[in-house]
Amino acid sequence: MVTTQSYPQERIAPELLTQNRPLFLGVDGKGAAHYWDSYEFTVAVVAVDGQAETVELSETPFETLAEWCEYTRGERGWDIGPHVGGSLIDDLVQAVNA
């Protein structure tokens, strides 16, 4: 049986971004969910309490989404994710090595 976990932040992120279904990146160590809009090159960060902000990558020192994710790892850590690049095989290898 497959189960998926739903986050209340899922309803807020599409309201902030152009993409109707932004890519779920993960949940950081403070519980904020991160979503990626590839049309705008923007990350929506939605806290557990519903407070949200968008960050345009061009307004940061980071050139790629991977750099943003590494920055987040250093500042807040990741409880879930980040789900960037790679493949299902990479995810399975990472899970086995954990």
mmCIF file of N, CA and C in Angstrom:
data_model
loop_
_atom_site.group_PDB
_atom_site.id
_atom_site.type_symbol
_atom_site.label_atom_id
_atom_site.label_comp_id
_atom_site.label_asym_id
_atom_site.label_seq_id
_atom_site.Cartn_x
_atom_site.Cartn_y
_atom_site.Cartn_z
ATOM 1 N N MET A 1 0.838 -1.170 0.000
ATOM 2 C CA MET A 1 0.000 0.000 0.000
ATOM 3 C C MET A 1 0.889 1.242 0.000
ATOM 4 N N VAL A 2 0.605 2.178 -0.863
ATOM 5 C CA VAL A 2 1.372 3.412 -0.960
ATOM 6 C C VAL A 2 0.587 4.519 -0.285
ATOM 7 N N THR A 3 1.280 5.278 0.539
ATOM 8 C CA THR A 3 0.643 6.431 1.170
ATOM 9 C C THR A 3 1.441 7.668 0.842
ATOM 10 N N THR A 4 0.761 8.781 0.766
ATOM 11 C CA THR A 4 1.442 10.048 0.562
ATOM 12 C C THR A 4 1.055 10.966 1.702
ATOM 13 N N GLN A 5 1.993 11.780 2.097
ATOM 14 C CA GLN A 5 1.741 12.705 3.179
ATOM 15 C C GLN A 5 1.389 14.058 2.570
ATOM 16 N N SER A 6 0.327 14.658 3.060
ATOM 17 C CA SER A 6 -0.107 15.947 2.551
ATOM 18 C C SER A 6 0.305 17.036 3.543
ATOM 19 N N TYR A 7 0.674 18.165 3.013
ATOM 20 C CA TYR A 7 1.068 19.295 3.840
ATOM 21 C C TYR A 7 0.087 20.433 3.618
ATOM 22 N N PRO A 8 -0.337 21.121 4.682
ATOM 23 C CA PRO A 8 -1.282 22.230 4.516
ATOM 24 C C PRO A 8 -0.715 23.334 3.620
ATOM 25 N N GLN A 9 0.607 23.440 3.544
ATOM 26 C CA GLN A 9 1.249 24.459 2.726
ATOM 27 C C GLN A 9 0.960 24.262 1.240
ATOM 28 N N GLU A 10 0.565 23.047 0.848
ATOM 29 C CA GLU A 10 0.297 22.757 -0.564
ATOM 30 C C GLU A 10 -0.770 23.667 -1.152
ATOM 31 N N ARG A 11 -1.701 24.108 -0.348
ATOM 32 C CA ARG A 11 -2.773 24.982 -0.841
ATOM 33 C C ARG A 11 -2.281 26.414 -1.045
ATOM 34 N N ILE A 12 -1.277 26.816 -0.301
ATOM 35 C CA ILE A 12 -0.808 28.206 -0.339
ATOM 36 C C ILE A 12 0.166 28.441 -1.487
ATOM 37 N N ALA A 13 1.064 27.526 -1.724
ATOM 38 C CA ALA A 13 2.130 27.711 -2.724
ATOM 39 C C ALA A 13 1.600 28.070 -4.112
ATOM 40 N N PRO A 14 0.586 27.379 -4.663
ATOM 41 C CA PRO A 14 0.125 27.739 -6.006
ATOM 42 C C PRO A 14 -0.438 29.156 -6.105
ATOM 43 N N GLU A 15 -0.904 29.706 -4.991
ATOM 44 C CA GLU A 15 -1.419 31.077 -4.990
ATOM 45 C C GLU A 15 -0.298 32.097 -5.142
ATOM 46 N N LEU A 16 0.931 31.712 -4.790
ATOM 47 C CA LEU A 16 2.068 32.625 -4.821
ATOM 48 C C LEU A 16 2.846 32.573 -6.125
ATOM 49 N N LEU A 17 2.672 31.502 -6.881
ATOM 50 C CA LEU A 17 3.513 31.239 -8.035
ATOM 51 C C LEU A 17 2.690 31.169 -9.314
ATOM 52 N N THR A 18 3.360 31.314 -10.443
ATOM 53 C CA THR A 18 2.695 31.241 -11.740
ATOM 54 C C THR A 18 2.260 29.817 -12.064
ATOM 55 N N GLN A 19 3.147 28.857 -11.811
ATOM 56 C CA GLN A 19 2.824 27.467 -12.104
ATOM 57 C C GLN A 19 1.677 27.006 -11.237
ATOM 58 N N ASN A 20 0.708 26.370 -11.856
ATOM 59 C CA ASN A 20 -0.437 25.861 -11.112
ATOM 60 C C ASN A 20 -0.047 24.744 -10.160
ATOM 61 N N ARG A 21 0.941 23.936 -10.572
ATOM 62 C CA ARG A 21 1.419 22.836 -9.738
ATOM 63 C C ARG A 21 2.928 22.946 -9.586
ATOM 64 N N PRO A 22 3.393 23.796 -8.672
ATOM 65 C CA PRO A 22 4.841 23.932 -8.492
ATOM 66 C C PRO A 22 5.441 22.636 -7.955
ATOM 67 N N LEU A 23 6.729 22.466 -8.190
ATOM 68 C CA LEU A 23 7.445 21.280 -7.743
ATOM 69 C C LEU A 23 7.703 21.362 -6.241
ATOM 70 N N PHE A 24 7.294 20.335 -5.523
ATOM 71 C CA PHE A 24 7.567 20.247 -4.092
ATOM 72 C C PHE A 24 9.029 19.877 -3.914
ATOM 73 N N LEU A 25 9.785 20.759 -3.260
ATOM 74 C CA LEU A 25 11.210 20.500 -3.027
ATOM 75 C C LEU A 25 11.443 19.707 -1.763
ATOM 76 N N GLY A 26 10.727 20.064 -0.703
ATOM 77 C CA GLY A 26 10.919 19.383 0.566
ATOM 78 C C GLY A 26 10.502 20.266 1.722
ATOM 79 N N VAL A 27 10.752 19.771 2.916
ATOM 80 C CA VAL A 27 10.428 20.484 4.153
ATOM 81 C C VAL A 27 11.725 20.701 4.909
ATOM 82 N N ASP A 28 11.990 21.954 5.244
ATOM 83 C CA ASP A 28 13.242 22.252 5.938
ATOM 84 C C ASP A 28 13.142 21.917 7.422
ATOM 85 N N GLY A 29 14.232 22.085 8.126
ATOM 86 C CA GLY A 29 14.319 21.730 9.534
ATOM 87 C C GLY A 29 13.420 22.538 10.450
ATOM 88 N N LYS A 30 12.870 23.640 9.972
ATOM 89 C CA LYS A 30 11.933 24.449 10.760
ATOM 90 C C LYS A 30 10.490 24.176 10.371
ATOM 91 N N GLY A 31 10.280 23.200 9.477
ATOM 92 C CA GLY A 31 8.928 22.809 9.091
ATOM 93 C C GLY A 31 8.346 23.559 7.913
ATOM 94 N N ALA A 32 9.113 24.468 7.314
ATOM 95 C CA ALA A 32 8.622 25.219 6.158
ATOM 96 C C ALA A 32 8.752 24.376 4.901
ATOM 97 N N ALA A 33 7.706 24.369 4.090
ATOM 98 C CA ALA A 33 7.729 23.640 2.821
ATOM 99 C C ALA A 33 8.256 24.566 1.734
ATOM 100 N N HIS A 34 9.076 24.015 0.853
ATOM 101 C CA HIS A 34 9.662 24.775 -0.250
ATOM 102 C C HIS A 34 9.111 24.225 -1.563
ATOM 103 N N TYR A 35 8.696 25.146 -2.449
ATOM 104 C CA TYR A 35 8.146 24.791 -3.757
ATOM 105 C C TYR A 35 8.866 25.594 -4.828
ATOM 106 N N TRP A 36 9.089 24.981 -5.984
ATOM 107 C CA TRP A 36 9.829 25.600 -7.071
ATOM 108 C C TRP A 36 8.911 25.871 -8.248
ATOM 109 N N ASP A 37 8.982 27.096 -8.750
ATOM 110 C CA ASP A 37 8.269 27.484 -9.967
ATOM 111 C C ASP A 37 9.301 27.668 -11.065
ATOM 112 N N SER A 38 9.351 26.731 -11.994
ATOM 113 C CA SER A 38 10.372 26.784 -13.050
ATOM 114 C C SER A 38 10.060 27.846 -14.097
ATOM 115 N N TYR A 39 8.837 28.358 -14.140
ATOM 116 C CA TYR A 39 8.514 29.436 -15.073
ATOM 117 C C TYR A 39 9.156 30.738 -14.620
ATOM 118 N N GLU A 40 9.070 31.011 -13.311
ATOM 119 C CA GLU A 40 9.569 32.270 -12.748
ATOM 120 C C GLU A 40 10.953 32.135 -12.119
ATOM 121 N N PHE A 41 11.494 30.924 -12.032
ATOM 122 C CA PHE A 41 12.733 30.668 -11.287
ATOM 123 C C PHE A 41 12.621 31.256 -9.880
ATOM 124 N N THR A 42 11.536 30.846 -9.213
ATOM 125 C CA THR A 42 11.193 31.364 -7.899
ATOM 126 C C THR A 42 10.883 30.218 -6.948
ATOM 127 N N VAL A 43 11.313 30.375 -5.698
ATOM 128 C CA VAL A 43 10.998 29.419 -4.646
ATOM 129 C C VAL A 43 9.952 30.055 -3.738
ATOM 130 N N ALA A 44 8.911 29.301 -3.427
ATOM 131 C CA ALA A 44 7.945 29.720 -2.407
ATOM 132 C C ALA A 44 8.288 28.951 -1.139
ATOM 133 N N VAL A 45 8.423 29.679 -0.048
ATOM 134 C CA VAL A 45 8.716 29.077 1.245
ATOM 135 C C VAL A 45 7.503 29.341 2.128
ATOM 136 N N VAL A 46 6.827 28.255 2.533
ATOM 137 C CA VAL A 46 5.590 28.382 3.291
ATOM 138 C C VAL A 46 5.779 27.731 4.658
ATOM 139 N N ALA A 47 5.704 28.557 5.695
ATOM 140 C CA ALA A 47 5.883 28.074 7.063
ATOM 141 C C ALA A 47 4.641 27.302 7.515
ATOM 142 N N VAL A 48 4.788 26.560 8.594
ATOM 143 C CA VAL A 48 3.693 25.760 9.141
ATOM 144 C C VAL A 48 2.501 26.641 9.505
ATOM 145 N N ASP A 49 2.760 27.863 9.982
ATOM 146 C CA ASP A 49 1.669 28.752 10.382
ATOM 147 C C ASP A 49 1.011 29.465 9.197
ATOM 148 N N GLY A 50 1.453 29.155 7.979
ATOM 149 C CA GLY A 50 0.855 29.754 6.786
ATOM 150 C C GLY A 50 1.559 30.993 6.279
ATOM 151 N N GLN A 51 2.499 31.524 7.053
ATOM 152 C CA GLN A 51 3.276 32.667 6.570
ATOM 153 C C GLN A 51 4.099 32.213 5.377
ATOM 154 N N ALA A 52 4.114 33.032 4.331
ATOM 155 C CA ALA A 52 4.789 32.608 3.111
ATOM 156 C C ALA A 52 5.566 33.751 2.498
ATOM 157 N N GLU A 53 6.597 33.365 1.766
ATOM 158 C CA GLU A 53 7.365 34.336 1.003
ATOM 159 C C GLU A 53 7.830 33.676 -0.281
ATOM 160 N N THR A 54 8.080 34.494 -1.276
ATOM 161 C CA THR A 54 8.677 33.989 -2.504
ATOM 162 C C THR A 54 10.064 34.594 -2.634
ATOM 163 N N VAL A 55 10.956 33.808 -3.196
ATOM 164 C CA VAL A 55 12.339 34.230 -3.384
ATOM 165 C C VAL A 55 12.694 33.984 -4.845
ATOM 166 N N GLU A 56 12.919 35.068 -5.588
ATOM 167 C CA GLU A 56 13.362 34.928 -6.966
ATOM 168 C C GLU A 56 14.855 34.617 -6.943
ATOM 169 N N LEU A 57 15.229 33.554 -7.595
ATOM 170 C CA LEU A 57 16.631 33.137 -7.585
ATOM 171 C C LEU A 57 17.549 34.235 -8.096
ATOM 172 N N SER A 58 17.068 35.036 -9.042
ATOM 173 C CA SER A 58 17.899 36.103 -9.603
ATOM 174 C C SER A 58 18.209 37.196 -8.583
ATOM 175 N N GLU A 59 17.457 37.248 -7.488
ATOM 176 C CA GLU A 59 17.687 38.247 -6.447
ATOM 177 C C GLU A 59 18.541 37.698 -5.305
ATOM 178 N N THR A 60 19.121 36.522 -5.512
ATOM 179 C CA THR A 60 19.980 35.898 -4.511
ATOM 180 C C THR A 60 21.370 35.705 -5.114
ATOM 181 N N PRO A 61 22.334 35.328 -4.301
ATOM 182 C CA PRO A 61 23.664 35.036 -4.860
ATOM 183 C C PRO A 61 23.737 33.649 -5.509
ATOM 184 N N PHE A 62 22.616 32.937 -5.580
ATOM 185 C CA PHE A 62 22.610 31.571 -6.094
ATOM 186 C C PHE A 62 22.184 31.551 -7.550
ATOM 187 N N GLU A 63 22.925 30.792 -8.357
ATOM 188 C CA GLU A 63 22.625 30.708 -9.785
ATOM 189 C C GLU A 63 21.702 29.544 -10.123
ATOM 190 N N THR A 64 21.670 28.527 -9.272
ATOM 191 C CA THR A 64 20.872 27.345 -9.574
ATOM 192 C C THR A 64 20.000 26.967 -8.377
ATOM 193 N N LEU A 65 18.996 26.173 -8.676
ATOM 194 C CA LEU A 65 18.131 25.656 -7.615
ATOM 195 C C LEU A 65 18.926 24.766 -6.665
ATOM 196 N N ALA A 66 19.863 24.008 -7.198
ATOM 197 C CA ALA A 66 20.698 23.149 -6.347
ATOM 198 C C ALA A 66 21.477 23.979 -5.330
ATOM 199 N N GLU A 67 21.973 25.145 -5.748
ATOM 200 C CA GLU A 67 22.686 26.029 -4.813
ATOM 201 C C GLU A 67 21.741 26.533 -3.727
ATOM 202 N N TRP A 68 20.501 26.852 -4.097
ATOM 203 C CA TRP A 68 19.502 27.282 -3.109
ATOM 204 C C TRP A 68 19.273 26.163 -2.086
ATOM 205 N N CYS A 69 19.154 24.949 -2.570
ATOM 206 C CA CYS A 69 18.914 23.818 -1.681
ATOM 207 C C CYS A 69 20.091 23.577 -0.745
ATOM 208 N N GLU A 70 21.300 23.752 -1.235
ATOM 209 C CA GLU A 70 22.482 23.607 -0.378
ATOM 210 C C GLU A 70 22.530 24.715 0.671
ATOM 211 N N TYR A 71 22.158 25.926 0.274
ATOM 212 C CA TYR A 71 22.085 27.038 1.224
ATOM 213 C C TYR A 71 21.067 26.709 2.325
ATOM 214 N N THR A 72 19.904 26.221 1.921
ATOM 215 C CA THR A 72 18.866 25.874 2.894
ATOM 216 C C THR A 72 19.354 24.772 3.819
ATOM 217 N N ARG A 73 20.061 23.790 3.264
ATOM 218 C CA ARG A 73 20.615 22.709 4.092
ATOM 219 C C ARG A 73 21.524 23.293 5.179
ATOM 220 N N GLY A 74 22.354 24.246 4.827
ATOM 221 C CA GLY A 74 23.270 24.850 5.784
ATOM 222 C C GLY A 74 22.579 25.728 6.814
ATOM 223 N N GLU A 75 21.534 26.432 6.401
ATOM 224 C CA GLU A 75 20.842 27.358 7.307
ATOM 225 C C GLU A 75 19.804 26.676 8.192
ATOM 226 N N ARG A 76 19.035 25.760 7.620
ATOM 227 C CA ARG A 76 17.899 25.167 8.326
ATOM 228 C C ARG A 76 17.910 23.658 8.348
ATOM 229 N N GLY A 77 18.693 23.057 7.457
ATOM 230 C CA GLY A 77 18.640 21.607 7.305
ATOM 231 C C GLY A 77 17.390 21.213 6.531
ATOM 232 N N TRP A 78 17.312 19.958 6.185
ATOM 233 C CA TRP A 78 16.144 19.418 5.486
ATOM 234 C C TRP A 78 15.599 18.246 6.283
ATOM 235 N N ASP A 79 14.322 18.280 6.638
ATOM 236 C CA ASP A 79 13.677 17.126 7.263
ATOM 237 C C ASP A 79 13.212 16.154 6.187
ATOM 238 N N ILE A 80 12.742 16.707 5.063
ATOM 239 C CA ILE A 80 12.303 15.905 3.918
ATOM 240 C C ILE A 80 12.878 16.553 2.676
ATOM 241 N N GLY A 81 13.577 15.777 1.883
ATOM 242 C CA GLY A 81 14.122 16.319 0.646
ATOM 243 C C GLY A 81 15.545 16.783 0.835
ATOM 244 N N PRO A 82 16.026 17.614 -0.032
ATOM 245 C CA PRO A 82 15.284 18.207 -1.142
ATOM 246 C C PRO A 82 15.179 17.244 -2.316
ATOM 247 N N HIS A 83 14.111 17.381 -3.060
ATOM 248 C CA HIS A 83 13.854 16.570 -4.237
ATOM 249 C C HIS A 83 14.200 17.398 -5.463
ATOM 250 N N VAL A 84 15.479 17.444 -5.783
ATOM 251 C CA VAL A 84 15.958 18.252 -6.904
ATOM 252 C C VAL A 84 16.857 17.396 -7.764
ATOM 253 N N GLY A 85 16.589 17.399 -9.047
ATOM 254 C CA GLY A 85 17.440 16.659 -9.962
ATOM 255 C C GLY A 85 17.440 15.190 -9.642
ATOM 256 N N GLY A 86 18.467 14.501 -10.114
ATOM 257 C CA GLY A 86 18.580 13.081 -9.839
ATOM 258 C C GLY A 86 17.462 12.297 -10.480
ATOM 259 N N SER A 87 17.223 11.120 -9.930
ATOM 260 C CA SER A 87 16.210 10.239 -10.474
ATOM 261 C C SER A 87 15.666 9.367 -9.359
ATOM 262 N N LEU A 88 14.692 8.564 -9.695
ATOM 263 C CA LEU A 88 14.153 7.619 -8.732
ATOM 264 C C LEU A 88 15.249 6.674 -8.254
ATOM 265 N N ILE A 89 16.122 6.270 -9.160
ATOM 266 C CA ILE A 89 17.234 5.385 -8.795
ATOM 267 C C ILE A 89 18.140 6.077 -7.778
ATOM 268 N N ASP A 90 18.450 7.367 -8.012
ATOM 269 C CA ASP A 90 19.278 8.113 -7.055
ATOM 270 C C ASP A 90 18.606 8.171 -5.692
ATOM 271 N N ASP A 91 17.284 8.392 -5.678
ATOM 272 C CA ASP A 91 16.540 8.444 -4.412
ATOM 273 C C ASP A 91 16.610 7.102 -3.684
ATOM 274 N N LEU A 92 16.482 6.000 -4.437
ATOM 275 C CA LEU A 92 16.550 4.679 -3.821
ATOM 276 C C LEU A 92 17.942 4.398 -3.248
ATOM 277 N N VAL A 93 18.975 4.774 -3.989
ATOM 278 C CA VAL A 93 20.340 4.582 -3.512
ATOM 279 C C VAL A 93 20.573 5.386 -2.243
ATOM 280 N N GLN A 94 20.087 6.627 -2.240
ATOM 281 C CA GLN A 94 20.248 7.469 -1.067
ATOM 282 C C GLN A 94 19.517 6.861 0.134
ATOM 283 N N ALA A 95 18.328 6.323 -0.078
ATOM 284 C CA ALA A 95 17.561 5.714 1.020
ATOM 285 C C ALA A 95 18.270 4.490 1.565
ATOM 286 N N VAL A 96 18.849 3.672 0.704
ATOM 287 C CA VAL A 96 19.557 2.470 1.126
ATOM 288 C C VAL A 96 20.801 2.828 1.919
ATOM 289 N N ASN A 97 21.491 3.897 1.503
ATOM 290 C CA ASN A 97 22.709 4.311 2.189
ATOM 291 C C ASN A 97 22.454 5.048 3.484
ATOM 292 N N ALA A 98 21.223 5.464 3.743
ATOM 293 C CA ALA A 98 20.906 6.248 4.941
ATOM 294 C C ALA A 98 20.948 5.422 6.194
#
